[in-house]
mmCIF file of C-alpha atoms in Angstrom:
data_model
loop_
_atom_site.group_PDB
_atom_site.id
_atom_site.type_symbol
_atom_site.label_atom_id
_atom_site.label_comp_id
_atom_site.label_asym_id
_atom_site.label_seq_id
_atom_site.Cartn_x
_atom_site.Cartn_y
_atom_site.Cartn_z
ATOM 1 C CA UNK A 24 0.000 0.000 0.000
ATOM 2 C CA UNK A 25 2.844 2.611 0.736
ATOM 3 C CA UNK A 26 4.198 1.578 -2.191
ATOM 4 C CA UNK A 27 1.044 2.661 -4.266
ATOM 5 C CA UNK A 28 1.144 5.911 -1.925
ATOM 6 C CA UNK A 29 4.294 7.019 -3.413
ATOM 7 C CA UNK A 30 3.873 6.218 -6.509
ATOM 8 C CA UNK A 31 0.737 8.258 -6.671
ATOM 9 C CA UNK A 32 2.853 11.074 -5.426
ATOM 10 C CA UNK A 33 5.912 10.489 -7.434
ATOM 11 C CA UNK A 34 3.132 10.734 -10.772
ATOM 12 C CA UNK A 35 1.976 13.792 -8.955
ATOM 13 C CA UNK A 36 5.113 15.213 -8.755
ATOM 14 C CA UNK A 37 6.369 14.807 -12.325
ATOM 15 C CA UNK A 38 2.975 15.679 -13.747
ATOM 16 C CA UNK A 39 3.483 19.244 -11.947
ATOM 17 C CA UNK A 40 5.774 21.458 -13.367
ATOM 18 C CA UNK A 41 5.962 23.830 -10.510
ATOM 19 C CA UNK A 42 7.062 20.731 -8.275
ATOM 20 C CA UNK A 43 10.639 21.233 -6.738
ATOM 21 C CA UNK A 44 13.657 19.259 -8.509
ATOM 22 C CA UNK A 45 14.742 18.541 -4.727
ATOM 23 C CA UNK A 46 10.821 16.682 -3.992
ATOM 24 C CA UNK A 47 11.279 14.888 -7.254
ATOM 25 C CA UNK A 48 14.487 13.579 -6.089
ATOM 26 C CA UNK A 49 13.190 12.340 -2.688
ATOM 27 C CA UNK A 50 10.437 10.711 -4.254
ATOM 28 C CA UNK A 51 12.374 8.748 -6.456
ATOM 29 C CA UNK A 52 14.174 8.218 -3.618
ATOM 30 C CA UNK A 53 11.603 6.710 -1.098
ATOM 31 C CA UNK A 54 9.957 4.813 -3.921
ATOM 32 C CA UNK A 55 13.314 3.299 -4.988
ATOM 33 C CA UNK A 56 13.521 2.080 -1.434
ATOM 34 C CA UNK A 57 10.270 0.618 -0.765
ATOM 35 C CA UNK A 58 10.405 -1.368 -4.560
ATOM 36 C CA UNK A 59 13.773 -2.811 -3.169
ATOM 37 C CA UNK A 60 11.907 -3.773 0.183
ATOM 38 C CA UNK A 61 9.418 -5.443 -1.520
ATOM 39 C CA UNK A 62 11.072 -7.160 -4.687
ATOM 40 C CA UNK A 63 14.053 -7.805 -2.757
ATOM 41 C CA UNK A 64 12.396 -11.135 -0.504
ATOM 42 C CA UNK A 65 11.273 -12.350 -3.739
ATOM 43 C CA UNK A 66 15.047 -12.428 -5.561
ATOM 44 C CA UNK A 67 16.467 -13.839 -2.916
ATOM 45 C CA UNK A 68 14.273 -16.941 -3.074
ATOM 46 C CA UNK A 69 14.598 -16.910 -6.505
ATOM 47 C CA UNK A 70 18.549 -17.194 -6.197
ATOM 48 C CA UNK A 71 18.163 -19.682 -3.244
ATOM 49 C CA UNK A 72 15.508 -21.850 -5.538
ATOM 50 C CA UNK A 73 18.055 -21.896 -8.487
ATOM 51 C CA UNK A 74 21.028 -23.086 -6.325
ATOM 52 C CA UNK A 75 19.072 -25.855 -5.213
ATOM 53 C CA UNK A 76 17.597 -26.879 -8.008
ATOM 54 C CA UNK A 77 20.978 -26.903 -9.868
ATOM 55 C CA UNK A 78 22.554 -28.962 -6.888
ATOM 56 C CA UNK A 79 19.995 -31.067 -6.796
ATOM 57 C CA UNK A 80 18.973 -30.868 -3.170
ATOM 58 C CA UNK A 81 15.611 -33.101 -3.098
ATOM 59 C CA UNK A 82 12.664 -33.624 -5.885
ATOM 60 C CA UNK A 83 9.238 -34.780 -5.680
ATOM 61 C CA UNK A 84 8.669 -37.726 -3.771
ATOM 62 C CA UNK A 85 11.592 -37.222 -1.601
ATOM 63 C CA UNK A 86 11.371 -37.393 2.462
ATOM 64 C CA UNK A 87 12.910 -34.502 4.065
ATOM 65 C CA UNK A 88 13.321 -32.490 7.121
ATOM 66 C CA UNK A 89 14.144 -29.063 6.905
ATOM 67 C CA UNK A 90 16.588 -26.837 9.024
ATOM 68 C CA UNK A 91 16.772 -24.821 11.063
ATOM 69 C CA UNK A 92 12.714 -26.043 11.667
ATOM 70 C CA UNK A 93 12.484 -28.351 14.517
ATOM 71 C CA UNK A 94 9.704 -30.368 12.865
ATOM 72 C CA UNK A 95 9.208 -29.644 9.581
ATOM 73 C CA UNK A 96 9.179 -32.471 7.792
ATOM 74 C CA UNK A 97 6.893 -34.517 4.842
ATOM 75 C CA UNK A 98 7.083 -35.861 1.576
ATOM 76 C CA UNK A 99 8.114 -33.039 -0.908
ATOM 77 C CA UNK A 100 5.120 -32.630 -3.493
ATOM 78 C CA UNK A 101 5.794 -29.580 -5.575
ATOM 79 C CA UNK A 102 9.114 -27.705 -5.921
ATOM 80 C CA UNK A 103 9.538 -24.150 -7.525
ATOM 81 C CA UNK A 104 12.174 -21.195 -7.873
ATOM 82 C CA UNK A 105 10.545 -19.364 -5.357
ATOM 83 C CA UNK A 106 8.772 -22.004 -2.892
ATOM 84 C CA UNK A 107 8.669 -25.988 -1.866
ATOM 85 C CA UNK A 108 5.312 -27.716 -0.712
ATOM 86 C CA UNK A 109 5.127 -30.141 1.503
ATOM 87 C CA UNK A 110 3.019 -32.728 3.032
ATOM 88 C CA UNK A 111 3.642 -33.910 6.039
ATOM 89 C CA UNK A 112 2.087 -36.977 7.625
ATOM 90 C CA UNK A 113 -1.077 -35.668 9.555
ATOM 91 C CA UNK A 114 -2.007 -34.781 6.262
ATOM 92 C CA UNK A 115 -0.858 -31.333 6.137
ATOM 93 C CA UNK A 116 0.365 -29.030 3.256
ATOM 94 C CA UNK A 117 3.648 -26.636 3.904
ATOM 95 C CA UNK A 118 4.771 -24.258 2.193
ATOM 96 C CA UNK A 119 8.017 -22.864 2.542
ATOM 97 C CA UNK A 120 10.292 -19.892 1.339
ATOM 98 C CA UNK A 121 13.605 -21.102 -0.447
ATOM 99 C CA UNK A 122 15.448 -18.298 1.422
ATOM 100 C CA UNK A 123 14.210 -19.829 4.815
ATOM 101 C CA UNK A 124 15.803 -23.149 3.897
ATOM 102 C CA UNK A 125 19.173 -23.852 5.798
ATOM 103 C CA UNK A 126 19.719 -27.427 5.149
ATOM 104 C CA UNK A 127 17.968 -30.166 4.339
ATOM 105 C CA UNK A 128 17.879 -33.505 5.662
ATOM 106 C CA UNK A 129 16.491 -36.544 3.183
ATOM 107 C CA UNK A 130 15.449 -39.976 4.068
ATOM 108 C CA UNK A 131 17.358 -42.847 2.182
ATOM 109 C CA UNK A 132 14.279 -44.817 0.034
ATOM 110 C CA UNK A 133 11.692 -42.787 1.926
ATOM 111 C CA UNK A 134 12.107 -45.086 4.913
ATOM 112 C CA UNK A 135 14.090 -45.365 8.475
ATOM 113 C CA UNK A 136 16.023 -48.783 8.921
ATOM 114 C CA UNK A 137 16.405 -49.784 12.639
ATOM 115 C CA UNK A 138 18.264 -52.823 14.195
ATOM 116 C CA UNK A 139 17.743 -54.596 17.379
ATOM 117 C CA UNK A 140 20.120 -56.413 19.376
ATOM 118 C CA UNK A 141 19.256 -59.017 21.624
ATOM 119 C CA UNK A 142 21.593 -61.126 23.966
ATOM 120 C CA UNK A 143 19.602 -64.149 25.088
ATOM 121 C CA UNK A 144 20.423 -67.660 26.591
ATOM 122 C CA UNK A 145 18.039 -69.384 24.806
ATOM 123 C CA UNK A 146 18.522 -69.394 20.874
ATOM 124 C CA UNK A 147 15.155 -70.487 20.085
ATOM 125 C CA UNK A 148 13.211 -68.799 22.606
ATOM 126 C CA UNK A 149 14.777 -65.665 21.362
ATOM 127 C CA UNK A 150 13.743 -65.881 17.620
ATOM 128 C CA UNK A 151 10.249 -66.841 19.441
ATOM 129 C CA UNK A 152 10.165 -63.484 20.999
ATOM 130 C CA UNK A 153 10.868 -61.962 17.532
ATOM 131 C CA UNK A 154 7.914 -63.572 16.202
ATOM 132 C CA UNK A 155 5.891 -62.787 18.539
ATOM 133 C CA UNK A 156 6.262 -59.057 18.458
ATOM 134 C CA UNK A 157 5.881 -58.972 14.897
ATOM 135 C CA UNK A 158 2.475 -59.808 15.652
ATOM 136 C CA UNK A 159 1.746 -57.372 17.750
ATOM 137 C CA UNK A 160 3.131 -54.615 15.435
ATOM 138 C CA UNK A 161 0.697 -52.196 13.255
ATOM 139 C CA UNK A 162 2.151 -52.843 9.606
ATOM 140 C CA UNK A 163 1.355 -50.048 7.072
ATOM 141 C CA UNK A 164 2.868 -47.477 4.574
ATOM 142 C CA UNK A 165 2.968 -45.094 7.388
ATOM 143 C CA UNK A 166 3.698 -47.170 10.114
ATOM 144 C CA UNK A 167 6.182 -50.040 10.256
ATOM 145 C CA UNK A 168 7.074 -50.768 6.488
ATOM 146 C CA UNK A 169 8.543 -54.055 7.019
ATOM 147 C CA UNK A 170 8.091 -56.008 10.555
ATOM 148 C CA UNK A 171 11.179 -57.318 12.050
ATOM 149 C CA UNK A 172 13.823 -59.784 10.328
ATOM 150 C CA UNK A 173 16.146 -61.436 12.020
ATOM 151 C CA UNK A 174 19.293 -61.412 9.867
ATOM 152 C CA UNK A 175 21.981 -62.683 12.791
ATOM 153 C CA UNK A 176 22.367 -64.982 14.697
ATOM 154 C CA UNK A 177 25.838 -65.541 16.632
ATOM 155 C CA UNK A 178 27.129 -67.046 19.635
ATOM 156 C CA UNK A 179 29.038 -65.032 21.817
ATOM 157 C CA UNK A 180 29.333 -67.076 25.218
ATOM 158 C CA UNK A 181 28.524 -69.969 26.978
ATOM 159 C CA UNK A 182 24.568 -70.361 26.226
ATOM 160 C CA UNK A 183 24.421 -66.957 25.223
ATOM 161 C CA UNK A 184 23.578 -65.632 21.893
ATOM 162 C CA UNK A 185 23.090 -62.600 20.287
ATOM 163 C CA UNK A 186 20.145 -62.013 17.928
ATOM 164 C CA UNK A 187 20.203 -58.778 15.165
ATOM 165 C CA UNK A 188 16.876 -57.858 13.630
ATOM 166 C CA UNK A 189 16.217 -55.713 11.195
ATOM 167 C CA UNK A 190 12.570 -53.233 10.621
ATOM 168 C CA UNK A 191 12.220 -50.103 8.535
ATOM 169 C CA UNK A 192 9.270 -47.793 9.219
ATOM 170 C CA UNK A 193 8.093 -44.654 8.148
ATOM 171 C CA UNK A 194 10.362 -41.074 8.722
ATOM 172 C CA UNK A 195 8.445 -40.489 11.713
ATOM 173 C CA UNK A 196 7.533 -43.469 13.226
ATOM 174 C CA UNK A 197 10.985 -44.381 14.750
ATOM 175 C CA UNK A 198 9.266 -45.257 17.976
ATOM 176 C CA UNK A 199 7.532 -48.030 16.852
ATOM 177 C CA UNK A 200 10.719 -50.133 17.100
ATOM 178 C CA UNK A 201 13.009 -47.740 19.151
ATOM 179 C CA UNK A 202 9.856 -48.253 21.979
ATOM 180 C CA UNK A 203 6.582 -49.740 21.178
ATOM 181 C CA UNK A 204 9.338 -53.213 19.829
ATOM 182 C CA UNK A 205 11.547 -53.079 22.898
ATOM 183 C CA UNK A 206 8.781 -52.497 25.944
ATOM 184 C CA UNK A 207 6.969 -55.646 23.578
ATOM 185 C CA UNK A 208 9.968 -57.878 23.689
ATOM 186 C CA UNK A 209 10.613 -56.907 27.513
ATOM 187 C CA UNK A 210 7.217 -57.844 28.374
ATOM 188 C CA UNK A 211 7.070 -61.344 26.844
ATOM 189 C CA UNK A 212 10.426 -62.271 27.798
ATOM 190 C CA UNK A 213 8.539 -61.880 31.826
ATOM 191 C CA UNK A 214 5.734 -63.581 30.877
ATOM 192 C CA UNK A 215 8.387 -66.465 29.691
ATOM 193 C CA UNK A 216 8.036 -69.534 32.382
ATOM 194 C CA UNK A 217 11.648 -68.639 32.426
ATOM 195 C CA UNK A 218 13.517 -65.427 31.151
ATOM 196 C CA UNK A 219 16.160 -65.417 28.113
ATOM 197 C CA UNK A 220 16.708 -61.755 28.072
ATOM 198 C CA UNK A 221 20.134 -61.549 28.793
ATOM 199 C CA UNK A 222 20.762 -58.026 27.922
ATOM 200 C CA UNK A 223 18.721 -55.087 25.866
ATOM 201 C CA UNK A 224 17.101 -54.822 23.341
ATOM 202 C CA UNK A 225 19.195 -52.330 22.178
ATOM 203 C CA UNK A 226 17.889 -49.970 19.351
ATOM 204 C CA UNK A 227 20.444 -48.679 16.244
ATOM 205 C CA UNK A 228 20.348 -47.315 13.422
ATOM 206 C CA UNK A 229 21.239 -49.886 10.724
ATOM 207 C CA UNK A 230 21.518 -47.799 7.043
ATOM 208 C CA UNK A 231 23.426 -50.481 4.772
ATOM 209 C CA UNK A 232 25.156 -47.508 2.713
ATOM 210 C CA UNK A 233 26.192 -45.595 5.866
ATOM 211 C CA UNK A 234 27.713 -48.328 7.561
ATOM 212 C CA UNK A 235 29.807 -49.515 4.113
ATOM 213 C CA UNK A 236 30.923 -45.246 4.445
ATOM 214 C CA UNK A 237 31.789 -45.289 8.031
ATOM 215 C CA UNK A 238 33.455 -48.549 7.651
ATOM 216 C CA UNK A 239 35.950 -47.548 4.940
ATOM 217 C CA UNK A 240 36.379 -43.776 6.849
ATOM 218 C CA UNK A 241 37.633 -46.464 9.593
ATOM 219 C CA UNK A 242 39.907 -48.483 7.735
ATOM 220 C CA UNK A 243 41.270 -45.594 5.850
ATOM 221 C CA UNK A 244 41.983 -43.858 9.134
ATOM 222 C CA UNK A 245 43.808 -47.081 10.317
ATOM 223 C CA UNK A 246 46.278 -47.052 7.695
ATOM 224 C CA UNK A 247 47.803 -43.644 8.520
ATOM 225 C CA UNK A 248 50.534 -44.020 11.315
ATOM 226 C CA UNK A 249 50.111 -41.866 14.269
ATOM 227 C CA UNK A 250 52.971 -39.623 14.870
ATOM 228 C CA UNK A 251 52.954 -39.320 18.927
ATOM 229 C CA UNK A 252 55.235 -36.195 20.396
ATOM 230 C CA UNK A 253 57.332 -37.278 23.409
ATOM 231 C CA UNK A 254 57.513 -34.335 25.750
ATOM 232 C CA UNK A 255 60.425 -34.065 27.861
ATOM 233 C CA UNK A 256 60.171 -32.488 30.969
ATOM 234 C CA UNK A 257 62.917 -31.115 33.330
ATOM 235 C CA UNK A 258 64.089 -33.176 36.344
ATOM 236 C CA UNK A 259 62.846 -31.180 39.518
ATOM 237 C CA UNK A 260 65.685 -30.841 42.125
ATOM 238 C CA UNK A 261 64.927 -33.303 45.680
ATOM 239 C CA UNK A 262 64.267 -31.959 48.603
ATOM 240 C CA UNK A 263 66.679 -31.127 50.642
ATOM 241 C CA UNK A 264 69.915 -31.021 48.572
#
């Protein structure tokens, strides 16, 4: 609206040719400002929309999580120079200014891949206890994806084994195996005649790709030789002499 104002005056102004060159100036002036104010938002997402599109931050379809919002996160379902949409899982639409956008944070496949790790003295009684809490488990596109798989087994002691299964489940929905999977286990291992919890469950996560990265970062960091710096210090005179 004060941008209409001045430009009203600023017509006024020129139309007149008794005006003052000095008001003319300070027209120009004030309405140069307030066009800068207001175009000036909309550049800037323009600039920040065309460096992401040409780095290829996310597209349609992808999961993310945007910084520096705490939770702000959905499936991304329309991407422009000047704005994303978003849809997160209650069903709501986002929109967001490219400027706003810090970082962005993007689910691998659209899912989360948690392990659990069980140590329990009874091999079969364990995988039992897997089974069982698989069938207690809601199973959905936005809920657990894929129920839990046990993909290792190993003995690590004397009648003690530990059991690694595998679940993905929606960005989101963590807690269906970081929590609602562990408190299930816990509670049918005590209703066991006899318990074969050991130790945990303990809840990881279990990306295939980000281990095989952390893994070689681990190896590679092996292979350099650590060059430790002996310090010398001076002998301190004993008491006395």
């Amino acid at each position: 609206m004060g941008l209409i104002l001045f430009g009203l005056y600023f017509w006024w102004q020129l139309n007149h040719t008794t005006a003052q060159p000095s008001a003319l100036i300070g027209a120009s002036a004030i309405a140069l400002f307030f066009l800068t104010a207001g175009i000036g938002p909309i550049l800037r997402d323009l600039a920040s929309g065309s460096v992401m599109m040409a780095e290829q931050w996310y597209g349609v379809g992808d999961h993310v999580r945007l910084e520096p919002f705490a939770d702000l996160q959905g499936v991304v379902e329309r991407v422009t120079l000047r704005s994303t949409r978003i849809r997160g899982l209650n069903g709501e639409i986002i929109w967001v200014n490219n400027q706003n956008i810090q970082g962005v944070r993007i689910a691998p496949r659209g899912i989360r891949t948690i392990a659990l790790e069980l140590f329990v003295t009874n091999r079969q009684a364990g995988e039992q206890l897997i089974d069982d809490t698989n069938a207690r488990l809601p199973v959905g596109s936005l809920l657990l994806v894929s129920p839990l798989a046990i993909i290792e087994i190993a003995q690590v002691g004397d009648s003690l084994w530990q059991i690694t299964a595998v679940g993905e489940t929606a960005p989101g929905r963590e807690w269906l195996i970081e929590k609602s999977a562990v408190e299930l286990i816990q509670h049918l291992d005590e209703q066991l005649p006899k318990s074969v919890l050991a130790h945990g469950p303990l809840a990881r996560y279990a990306d295939k790709e980000a281990e095989k990265r952390f893994k070689r970062t681990i190896t590679n960091a092996r292979k350099k030789p650590v060059k430790r710096k002996i310090v010398t210090r001076p002998r301190r005179p004993l008491v006395g002499n």
